[in-house]
Each structure stands twice: as C-alpha cells, then as structure tokens.
C-alpha atoms as one frame of an Amber mdcrd trajectory, in Angstrom:
protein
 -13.921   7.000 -16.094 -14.837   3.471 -15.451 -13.618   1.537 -12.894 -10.416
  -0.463 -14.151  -9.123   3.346 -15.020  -9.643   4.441 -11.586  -7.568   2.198
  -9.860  -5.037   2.578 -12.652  -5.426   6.195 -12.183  -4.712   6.082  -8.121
  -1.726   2.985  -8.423  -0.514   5.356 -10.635  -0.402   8.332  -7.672   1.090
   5.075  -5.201   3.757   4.183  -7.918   4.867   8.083  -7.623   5.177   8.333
  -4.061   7.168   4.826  -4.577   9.828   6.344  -6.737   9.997   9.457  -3.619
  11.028   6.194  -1.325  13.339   5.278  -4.132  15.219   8.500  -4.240  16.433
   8.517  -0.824  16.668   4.631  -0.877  14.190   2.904   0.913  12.625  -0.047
  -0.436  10.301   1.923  -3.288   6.965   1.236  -2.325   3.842   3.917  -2.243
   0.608   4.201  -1.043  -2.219   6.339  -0.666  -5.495   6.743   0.596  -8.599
   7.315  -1.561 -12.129   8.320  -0.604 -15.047   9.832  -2.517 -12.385   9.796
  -5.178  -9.949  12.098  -3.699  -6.777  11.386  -2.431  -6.969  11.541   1.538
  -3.725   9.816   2.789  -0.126   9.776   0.585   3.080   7.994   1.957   6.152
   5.725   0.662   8.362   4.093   2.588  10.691   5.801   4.890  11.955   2.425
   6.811  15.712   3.837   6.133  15.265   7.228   6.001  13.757   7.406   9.758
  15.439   3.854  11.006  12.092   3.428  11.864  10.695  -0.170  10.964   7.352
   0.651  11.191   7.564   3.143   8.386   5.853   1.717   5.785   4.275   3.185
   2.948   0.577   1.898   4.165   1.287   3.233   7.504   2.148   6.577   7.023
  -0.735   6.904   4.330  -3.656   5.291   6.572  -1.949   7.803   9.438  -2.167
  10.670   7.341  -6.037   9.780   6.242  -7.344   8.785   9.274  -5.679  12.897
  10.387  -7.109  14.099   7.672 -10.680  12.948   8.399  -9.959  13.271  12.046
 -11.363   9.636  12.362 -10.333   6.301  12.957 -12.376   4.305  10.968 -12.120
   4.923   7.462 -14.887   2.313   6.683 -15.341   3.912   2.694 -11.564   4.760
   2.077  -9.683   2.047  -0.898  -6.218   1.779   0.112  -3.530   1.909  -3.160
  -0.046   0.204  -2.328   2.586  -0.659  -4.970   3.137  -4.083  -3.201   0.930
  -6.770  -1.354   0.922  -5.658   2.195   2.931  -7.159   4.943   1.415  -7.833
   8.275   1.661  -5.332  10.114  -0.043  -3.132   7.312  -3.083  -6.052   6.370
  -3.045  -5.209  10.391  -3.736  -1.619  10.344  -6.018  -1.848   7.284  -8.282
  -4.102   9.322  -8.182  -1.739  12.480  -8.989   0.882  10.438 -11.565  -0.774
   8.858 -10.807   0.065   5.448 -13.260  -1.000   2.576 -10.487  -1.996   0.069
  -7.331  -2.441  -0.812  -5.885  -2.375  -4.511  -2.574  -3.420  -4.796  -0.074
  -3.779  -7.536   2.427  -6.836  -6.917   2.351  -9.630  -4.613   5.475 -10.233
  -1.822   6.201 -13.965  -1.786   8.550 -13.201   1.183   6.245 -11.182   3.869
   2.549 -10.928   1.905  -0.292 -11.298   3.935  -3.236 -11.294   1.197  -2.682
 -14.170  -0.417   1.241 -15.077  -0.302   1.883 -16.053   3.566  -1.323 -14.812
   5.299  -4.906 -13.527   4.405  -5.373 -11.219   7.171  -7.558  -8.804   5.278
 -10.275 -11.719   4.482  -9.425 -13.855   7.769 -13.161 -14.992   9.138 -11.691
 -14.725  12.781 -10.922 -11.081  12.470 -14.110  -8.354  13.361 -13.267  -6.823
   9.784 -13.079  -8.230   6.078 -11.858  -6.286   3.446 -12.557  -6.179  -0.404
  -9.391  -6.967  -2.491  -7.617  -5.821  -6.030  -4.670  -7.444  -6.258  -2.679
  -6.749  -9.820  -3.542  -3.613 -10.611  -0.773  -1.748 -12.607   1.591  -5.403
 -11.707   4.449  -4.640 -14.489   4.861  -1.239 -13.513   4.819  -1.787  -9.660
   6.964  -5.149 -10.446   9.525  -2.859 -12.657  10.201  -0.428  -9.614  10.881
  -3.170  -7.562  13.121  -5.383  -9.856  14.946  -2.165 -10.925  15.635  -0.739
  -7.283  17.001  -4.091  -6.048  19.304  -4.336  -9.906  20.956  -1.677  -8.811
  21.331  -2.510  -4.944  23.356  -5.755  -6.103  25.560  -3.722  -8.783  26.660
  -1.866  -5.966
C-alpha cells in the first residue's frame, strides 16, 4: 500500500469514530493514533456528551496512545483528525512530541496549523511536527457540513 492509501486508509478509521461523536451529538470529529501502522489511540469528540470542554477527539486519542504505550512521548506516532486541530490539541501534539499529523479539513474559526496559528511548526516551540493537511477533505468536509444542516433545521 503506498503512502497516499495509508493515510486514506487511517482518515478513514478517524472519519468513523467522527460519525460515533455524531450519534450522540457532539461536534463529529475523530481521531486516532497510528504507530508502526497500527492503530494505538481512537477517540471522537465527547465535548457534549461529558460537558467536558477539553474532550476533544485529539485528546482522548493521544490519551489513550500515550496509555497504551505507557509513555509520554510518542515521538514515531502520526496523529489522524477529521479537522485541523484547535489549540489546545496542536498543544498536546507538541507535548507529546508527535511525528505527524494528517488531517482532513481546515477550521477557519479555531485552526492552529495554518488557519489562526501554526503551533505544530512554530520555531519557538522545543518540538516541530510534520504536516498532511487534506487528506480525505470532501469526506471529512461532508460530516461537518451535514451535522451542522441538520443542527439549523432544528
């Protein structure tokens, strides 16, 4: 499998656990955690379902892989997320000095990439990390517009 169908093949595992935030109404967006090819860290967000505002999707999957490896530092780990993270999540990604991140959409609103911030490339940080942006976009973008369709119909 070459590369491009990798990260298809992994946005594709984020863009499921985005439809699981979907069904009980957060904000459907779905990351997980891949190293040495297998997935290490899953999670979507759970913002409403916890009333928890840290609950992103990149959160709970960099928790769950950094428990699973019973490390810190997941300096070889590619992070998939359905949408350009926000701060706080560029934040962690840095701390836990991830390798990569492949994401799916940008976030004009809170992105901190390449829409507001770069906080994964910033030179004043001790940590840089590699970036994919638009991988699997029209899918990721579909959730998104889809979710938010129906949240005005209502």
């Amino acid at each position: 499998m070459d590369r491009t169908a990798t990260h298809a093949s992994f946005m594709k595992e984020a863009l499921k656990e985005a439809r699981k935030a979907r069904d009980h109404h957060d904000v459907p967006i779905g990351a997980v955690v891949v190293l040495n090819g297998q997935i290490i860290g899953r999670g979507h967000n759970q913002v409403e379902w916890l009333k928890d505002p840290t609950a992103h999707a990149e959160m709970i999957a960099i928790t769950a892989a950094a428990a699973h490896e019973g490390e810190k530092w997941l300096r070889e780990a590619t992070l998939y997320v359905t949408v350009e993270p926000c701060a706080m999540c560029a934040g962690a990604s840095v701390l836990a000095r991830l390798k990569r991140v492949v994401y799916g959409v940008q976030d004009i609103k809170t992105g901190a990439h390449s829409s507001l911030f770069n906080l994964l490339n910033d030179p004043r940080l001790n940590h840089r990390i590699d970036v994919i942006p638009g991988v699997e976009k029209e899918a990721c973008a579909a959730l998104l517009l889809d979710f938010f369709e129906s949240i005005r119909e209502k």
